[in-house]
PDB file of C-alpha atoms in Angstrom:
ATOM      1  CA  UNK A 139     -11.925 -18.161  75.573  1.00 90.00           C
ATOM      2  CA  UNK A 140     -13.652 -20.494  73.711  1.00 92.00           C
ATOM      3  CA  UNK A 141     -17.319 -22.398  73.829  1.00 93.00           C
ATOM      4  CA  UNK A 142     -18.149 -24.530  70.979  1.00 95.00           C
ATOM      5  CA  UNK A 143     -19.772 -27.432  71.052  1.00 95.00           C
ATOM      6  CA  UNK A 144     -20.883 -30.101  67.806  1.00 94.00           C
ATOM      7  CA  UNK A 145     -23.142 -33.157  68.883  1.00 94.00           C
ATOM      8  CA  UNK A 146     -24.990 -35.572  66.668  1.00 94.00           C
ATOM      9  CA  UNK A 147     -27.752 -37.455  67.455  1.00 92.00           C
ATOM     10  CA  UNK A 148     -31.205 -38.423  66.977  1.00 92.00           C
ATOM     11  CA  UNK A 149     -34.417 -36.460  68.318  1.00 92.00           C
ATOM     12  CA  UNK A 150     -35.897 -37.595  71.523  1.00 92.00           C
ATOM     13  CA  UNK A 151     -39.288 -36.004  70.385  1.00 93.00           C
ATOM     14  CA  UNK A 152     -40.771 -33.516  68.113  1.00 92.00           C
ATOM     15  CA  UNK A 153     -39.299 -29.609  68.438  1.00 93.00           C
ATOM     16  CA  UNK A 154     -41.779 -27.273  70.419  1.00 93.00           C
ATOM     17  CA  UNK A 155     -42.203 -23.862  68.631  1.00 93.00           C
ATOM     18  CA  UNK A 156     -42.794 -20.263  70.647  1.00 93.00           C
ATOM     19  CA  UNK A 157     -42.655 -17.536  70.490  1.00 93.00           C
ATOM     20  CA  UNK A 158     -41.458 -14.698  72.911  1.00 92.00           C
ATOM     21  CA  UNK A 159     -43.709 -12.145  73.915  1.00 93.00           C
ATOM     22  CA  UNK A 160     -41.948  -9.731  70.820  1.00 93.00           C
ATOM     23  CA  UNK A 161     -42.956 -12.170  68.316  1.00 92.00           C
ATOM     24  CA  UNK A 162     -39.297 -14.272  68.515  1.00 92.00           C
ATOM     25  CA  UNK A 163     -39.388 -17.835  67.466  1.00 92.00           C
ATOM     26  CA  UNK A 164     -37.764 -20.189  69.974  1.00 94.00           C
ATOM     27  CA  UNK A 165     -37.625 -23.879  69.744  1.00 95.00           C
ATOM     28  CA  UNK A 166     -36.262 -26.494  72.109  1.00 95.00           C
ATOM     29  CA  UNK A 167     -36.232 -29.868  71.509  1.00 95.00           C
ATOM     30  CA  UNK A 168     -33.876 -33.049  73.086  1.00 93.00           C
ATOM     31  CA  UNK A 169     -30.809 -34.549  70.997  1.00 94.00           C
ATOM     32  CA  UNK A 170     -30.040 -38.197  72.170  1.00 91.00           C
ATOM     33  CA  UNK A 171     -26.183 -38.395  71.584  1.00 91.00           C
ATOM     34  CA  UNK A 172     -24.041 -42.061  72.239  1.00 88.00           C
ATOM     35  CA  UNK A 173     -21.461 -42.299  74.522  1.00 85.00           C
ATOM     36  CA  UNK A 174     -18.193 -43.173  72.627  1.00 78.00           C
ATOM     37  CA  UNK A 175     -18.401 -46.538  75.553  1.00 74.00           C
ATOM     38  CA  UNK A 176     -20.728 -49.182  76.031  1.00 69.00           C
ATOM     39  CA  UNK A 177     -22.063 -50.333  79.534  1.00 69.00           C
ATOM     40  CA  UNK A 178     -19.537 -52.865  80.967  1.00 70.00           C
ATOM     41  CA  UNK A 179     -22.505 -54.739  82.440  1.00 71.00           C
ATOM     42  CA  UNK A 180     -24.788 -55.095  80.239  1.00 68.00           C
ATOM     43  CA  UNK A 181     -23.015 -54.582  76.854  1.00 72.00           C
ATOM     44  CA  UNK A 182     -25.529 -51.323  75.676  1.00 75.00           C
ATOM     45  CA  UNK A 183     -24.590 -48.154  74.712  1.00 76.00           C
ATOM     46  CA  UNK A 184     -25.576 -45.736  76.900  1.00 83.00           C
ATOM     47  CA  UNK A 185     -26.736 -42.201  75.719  1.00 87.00           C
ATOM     48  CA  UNK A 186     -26.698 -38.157  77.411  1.00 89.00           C
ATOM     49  CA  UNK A 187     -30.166 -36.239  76.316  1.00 92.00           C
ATOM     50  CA  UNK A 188     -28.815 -32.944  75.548  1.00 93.00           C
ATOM     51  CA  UNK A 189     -31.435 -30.132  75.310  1.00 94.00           C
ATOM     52  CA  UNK A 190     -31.237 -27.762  72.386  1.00 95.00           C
ATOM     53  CA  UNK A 191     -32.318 -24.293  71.810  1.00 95.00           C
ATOM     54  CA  UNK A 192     -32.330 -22.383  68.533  1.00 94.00           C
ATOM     55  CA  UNK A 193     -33.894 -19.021  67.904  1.00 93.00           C
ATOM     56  CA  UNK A 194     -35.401 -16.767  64.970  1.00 93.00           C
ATOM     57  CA  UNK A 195     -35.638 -18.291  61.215  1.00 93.00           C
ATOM     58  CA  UNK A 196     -33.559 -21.661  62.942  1.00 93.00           C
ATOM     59  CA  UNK A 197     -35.914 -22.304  65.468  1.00 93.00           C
ATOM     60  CA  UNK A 198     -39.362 -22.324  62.474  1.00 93.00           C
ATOM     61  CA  UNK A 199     -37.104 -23.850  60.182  1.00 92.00           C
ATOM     62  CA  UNK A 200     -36.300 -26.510  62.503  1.00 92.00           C
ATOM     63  CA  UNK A 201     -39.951 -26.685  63.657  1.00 92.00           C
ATOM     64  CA  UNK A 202     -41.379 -27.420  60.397  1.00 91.00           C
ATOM     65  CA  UNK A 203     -38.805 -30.113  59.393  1.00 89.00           C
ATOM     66  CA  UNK A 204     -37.218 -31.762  61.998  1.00 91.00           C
ATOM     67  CA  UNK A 205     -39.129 -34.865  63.985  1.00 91.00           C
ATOM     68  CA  UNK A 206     -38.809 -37.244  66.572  1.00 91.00           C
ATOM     69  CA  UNK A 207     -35.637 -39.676  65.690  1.00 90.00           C
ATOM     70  CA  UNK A 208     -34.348 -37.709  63.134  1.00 91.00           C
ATOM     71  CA  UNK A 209     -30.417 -38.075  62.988  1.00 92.00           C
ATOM     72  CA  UNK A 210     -29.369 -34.581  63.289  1.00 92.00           C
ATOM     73  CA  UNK A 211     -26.266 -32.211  63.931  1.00 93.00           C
ATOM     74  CA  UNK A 212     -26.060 -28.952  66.411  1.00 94.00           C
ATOM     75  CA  UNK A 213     -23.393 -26.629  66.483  1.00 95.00           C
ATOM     76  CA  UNK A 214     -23.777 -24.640  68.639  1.00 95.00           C
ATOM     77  CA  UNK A 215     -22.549 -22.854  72.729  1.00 95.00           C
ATOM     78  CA  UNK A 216     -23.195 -24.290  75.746  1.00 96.00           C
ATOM     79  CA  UNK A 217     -25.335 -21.943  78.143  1.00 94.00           C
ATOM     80  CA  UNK A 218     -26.064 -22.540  81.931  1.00 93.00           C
ATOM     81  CA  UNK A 219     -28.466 -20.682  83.557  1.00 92.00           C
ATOM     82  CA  UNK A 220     -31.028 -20.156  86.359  1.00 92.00           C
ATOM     83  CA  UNK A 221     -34.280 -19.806  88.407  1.00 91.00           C
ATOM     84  CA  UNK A 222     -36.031 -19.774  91.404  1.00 92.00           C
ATOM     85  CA  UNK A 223     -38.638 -22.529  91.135  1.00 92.00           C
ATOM     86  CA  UNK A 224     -42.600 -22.725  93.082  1.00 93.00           C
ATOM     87  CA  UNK A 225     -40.609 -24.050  95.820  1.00 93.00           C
ATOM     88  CA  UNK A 226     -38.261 -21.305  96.460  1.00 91.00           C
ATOM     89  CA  UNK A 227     -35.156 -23.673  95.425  1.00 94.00           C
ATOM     90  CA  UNK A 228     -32.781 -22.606  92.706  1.00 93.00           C
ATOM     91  CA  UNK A 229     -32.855 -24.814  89.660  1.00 92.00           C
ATOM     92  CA  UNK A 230     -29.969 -24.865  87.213  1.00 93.00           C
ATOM     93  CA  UNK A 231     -30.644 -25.610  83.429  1.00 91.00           C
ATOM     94  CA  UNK A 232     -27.576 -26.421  80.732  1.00 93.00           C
ATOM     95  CA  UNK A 233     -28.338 -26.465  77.349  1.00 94.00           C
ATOM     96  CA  UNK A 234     -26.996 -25.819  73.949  1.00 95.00           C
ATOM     97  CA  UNK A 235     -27.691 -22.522  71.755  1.00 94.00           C
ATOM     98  CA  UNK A 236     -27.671 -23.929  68.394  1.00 94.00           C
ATOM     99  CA  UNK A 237     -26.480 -21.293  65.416  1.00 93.00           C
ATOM    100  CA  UNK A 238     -26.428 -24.169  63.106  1.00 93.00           C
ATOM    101  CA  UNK A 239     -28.291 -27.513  62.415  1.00 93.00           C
ATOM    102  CA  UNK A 240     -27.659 -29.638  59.625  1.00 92.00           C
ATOM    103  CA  UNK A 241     -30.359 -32.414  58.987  1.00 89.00           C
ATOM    104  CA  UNK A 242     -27.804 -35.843  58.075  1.00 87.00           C
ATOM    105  CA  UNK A 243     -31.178 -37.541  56.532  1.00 79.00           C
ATOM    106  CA  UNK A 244     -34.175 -36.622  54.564  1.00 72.00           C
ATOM    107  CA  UNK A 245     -37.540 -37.309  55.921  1.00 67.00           C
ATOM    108  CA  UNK A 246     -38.270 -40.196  53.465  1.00 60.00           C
ATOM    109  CA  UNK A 247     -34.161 -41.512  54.456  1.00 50.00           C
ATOM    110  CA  UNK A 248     -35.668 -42.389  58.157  1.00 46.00           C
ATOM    111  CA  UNK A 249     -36.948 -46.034  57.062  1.00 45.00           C
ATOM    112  CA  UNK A 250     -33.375 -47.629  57.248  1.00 44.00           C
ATOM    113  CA  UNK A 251     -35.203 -51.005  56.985  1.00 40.00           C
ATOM    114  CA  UNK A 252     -36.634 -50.446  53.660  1.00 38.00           C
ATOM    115  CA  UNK A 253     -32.605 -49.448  52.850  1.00 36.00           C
ATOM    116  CA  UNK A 254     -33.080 -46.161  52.461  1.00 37.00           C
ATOM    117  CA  UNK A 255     -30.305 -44.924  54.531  1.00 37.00           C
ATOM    118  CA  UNK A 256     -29.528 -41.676  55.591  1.00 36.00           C
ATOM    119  CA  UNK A 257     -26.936 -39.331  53.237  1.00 36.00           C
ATOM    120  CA  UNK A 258     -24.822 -37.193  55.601  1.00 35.00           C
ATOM    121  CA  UNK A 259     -24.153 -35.499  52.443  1.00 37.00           C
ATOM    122  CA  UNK A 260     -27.680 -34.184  52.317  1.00 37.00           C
ATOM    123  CA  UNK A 261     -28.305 -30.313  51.491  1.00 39.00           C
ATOM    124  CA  UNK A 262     -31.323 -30.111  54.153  1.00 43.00           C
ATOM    125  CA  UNK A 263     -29.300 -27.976  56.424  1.00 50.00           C
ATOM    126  CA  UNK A 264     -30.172 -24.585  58.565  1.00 55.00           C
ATOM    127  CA  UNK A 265     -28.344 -22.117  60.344  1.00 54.00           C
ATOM    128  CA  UNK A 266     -28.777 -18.797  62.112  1.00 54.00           C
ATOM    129  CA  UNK A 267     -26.559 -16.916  59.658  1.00 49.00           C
ATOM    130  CA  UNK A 268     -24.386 -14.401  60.941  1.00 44.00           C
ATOM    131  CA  UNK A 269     -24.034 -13.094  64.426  1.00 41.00           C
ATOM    132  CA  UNK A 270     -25.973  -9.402  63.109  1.00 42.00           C
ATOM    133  CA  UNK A 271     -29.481 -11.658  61.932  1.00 42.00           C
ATOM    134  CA  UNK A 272     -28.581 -12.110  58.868  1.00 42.00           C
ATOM    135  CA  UNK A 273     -28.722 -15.357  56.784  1.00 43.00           C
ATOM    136  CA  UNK A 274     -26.165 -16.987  54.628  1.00 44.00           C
ATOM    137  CA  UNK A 275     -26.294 -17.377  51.014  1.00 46.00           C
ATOM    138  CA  UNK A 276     -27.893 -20.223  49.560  1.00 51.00           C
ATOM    139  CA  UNK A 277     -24.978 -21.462  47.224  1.00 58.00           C
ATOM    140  CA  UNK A 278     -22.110 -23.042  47.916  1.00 58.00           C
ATOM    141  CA  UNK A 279     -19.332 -21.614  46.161  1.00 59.00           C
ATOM    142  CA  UNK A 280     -16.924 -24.837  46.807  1.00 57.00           C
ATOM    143  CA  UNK A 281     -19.610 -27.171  45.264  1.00 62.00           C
ATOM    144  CA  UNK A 282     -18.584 -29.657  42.171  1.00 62.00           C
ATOM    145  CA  UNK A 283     -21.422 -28.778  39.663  1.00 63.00           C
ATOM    146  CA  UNK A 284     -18.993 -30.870  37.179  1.00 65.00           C
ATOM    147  CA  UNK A 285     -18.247 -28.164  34.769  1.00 66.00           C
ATOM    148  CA  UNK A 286     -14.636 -27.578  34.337  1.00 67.00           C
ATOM    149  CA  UNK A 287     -13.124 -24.610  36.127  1.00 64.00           C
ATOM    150  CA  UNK A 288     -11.698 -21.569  33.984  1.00 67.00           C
ATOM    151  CA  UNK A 289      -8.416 -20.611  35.574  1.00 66.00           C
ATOM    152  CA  UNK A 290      -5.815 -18.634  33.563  1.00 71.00           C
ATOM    153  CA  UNK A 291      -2.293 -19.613  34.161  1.00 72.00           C
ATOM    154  CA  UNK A 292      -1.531 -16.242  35.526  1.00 72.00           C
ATOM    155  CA  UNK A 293      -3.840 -16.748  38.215  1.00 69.00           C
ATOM    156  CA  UNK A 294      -2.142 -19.852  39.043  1.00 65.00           C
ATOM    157  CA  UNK A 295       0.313 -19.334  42.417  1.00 65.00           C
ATOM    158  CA  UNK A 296       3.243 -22.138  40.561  1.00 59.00           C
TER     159      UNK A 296
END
């Protein structure tokens, strides 16, 4: 079985920081994502508001950089679940657990007007690491740093 899920979008609105009552940081925040379509009677493109969760170093890393209209990528599992509200009705809640957020512009790349443009090349990325808590390393071991590479024939496969 399989749930995966990759949006991009921009942020409907800052990301609110918790944290649980054993000191877990949680943040949620709302990713506006396009629809692939525009609105056969008026000619706009129409837009879902997906709500996001992340948790642990994620959720304050995404807290302390990400803001309202940032252009941003989730990957991530979609999670229904529910509750009883005041009323007594059941109220059903779908949202994405984010294990990884990449941020496609830097926070002086959001004034498009001045052409600054955002680089979706950008290393201002975050993710939850591995599935035990851990974090990834910080270097990329496929990255061009423009130095040749020292390969010996032998270690060639032709």
């Amino acid at each position: 079985m399989l749930n995966r899920v990759i949006l991009i979008g921009r942020l409907t609105r800052d990301p609110e920081l918790r944290y649980t009552p054993a000191g877990v940081a949680v943040t949620q925040f709302t990713l506006a994502v396009d629809r692939p379509f525009t609105n056969a009677g008026s000619k706009e493109r129409e837009a879902d508001f997906i709500n996001i969760v992340t948790w642990r170093q994620l959720a304050e890393t995404c807290a302390n950089y990400l803001r309202k209209g940032r252009l941003t990528a989730v990957e991530g599992r979609i999670q229904v679940r529910n509750y009883d509200n005041n009323e007594g009705k059941r109220v059903y809640v779908t949202e994405v657990i984010a294990d990884n957020v990449r941020f496609l512009e830097s926070s002086n790349g959001a004034n498009r007007e001045d052409g600054g443009g955002s680089n979706a090349n950008a290393n201002y990325g975050a993710s939850s690491g591995n599935r035990g808590g851990g974090s990834r390393g910080q270097q990329d071991p496929f990255i061009d740093d423009g130095k040749p590479i020292d390969i010996s024939d032998d270690d060639l496969p032709f």
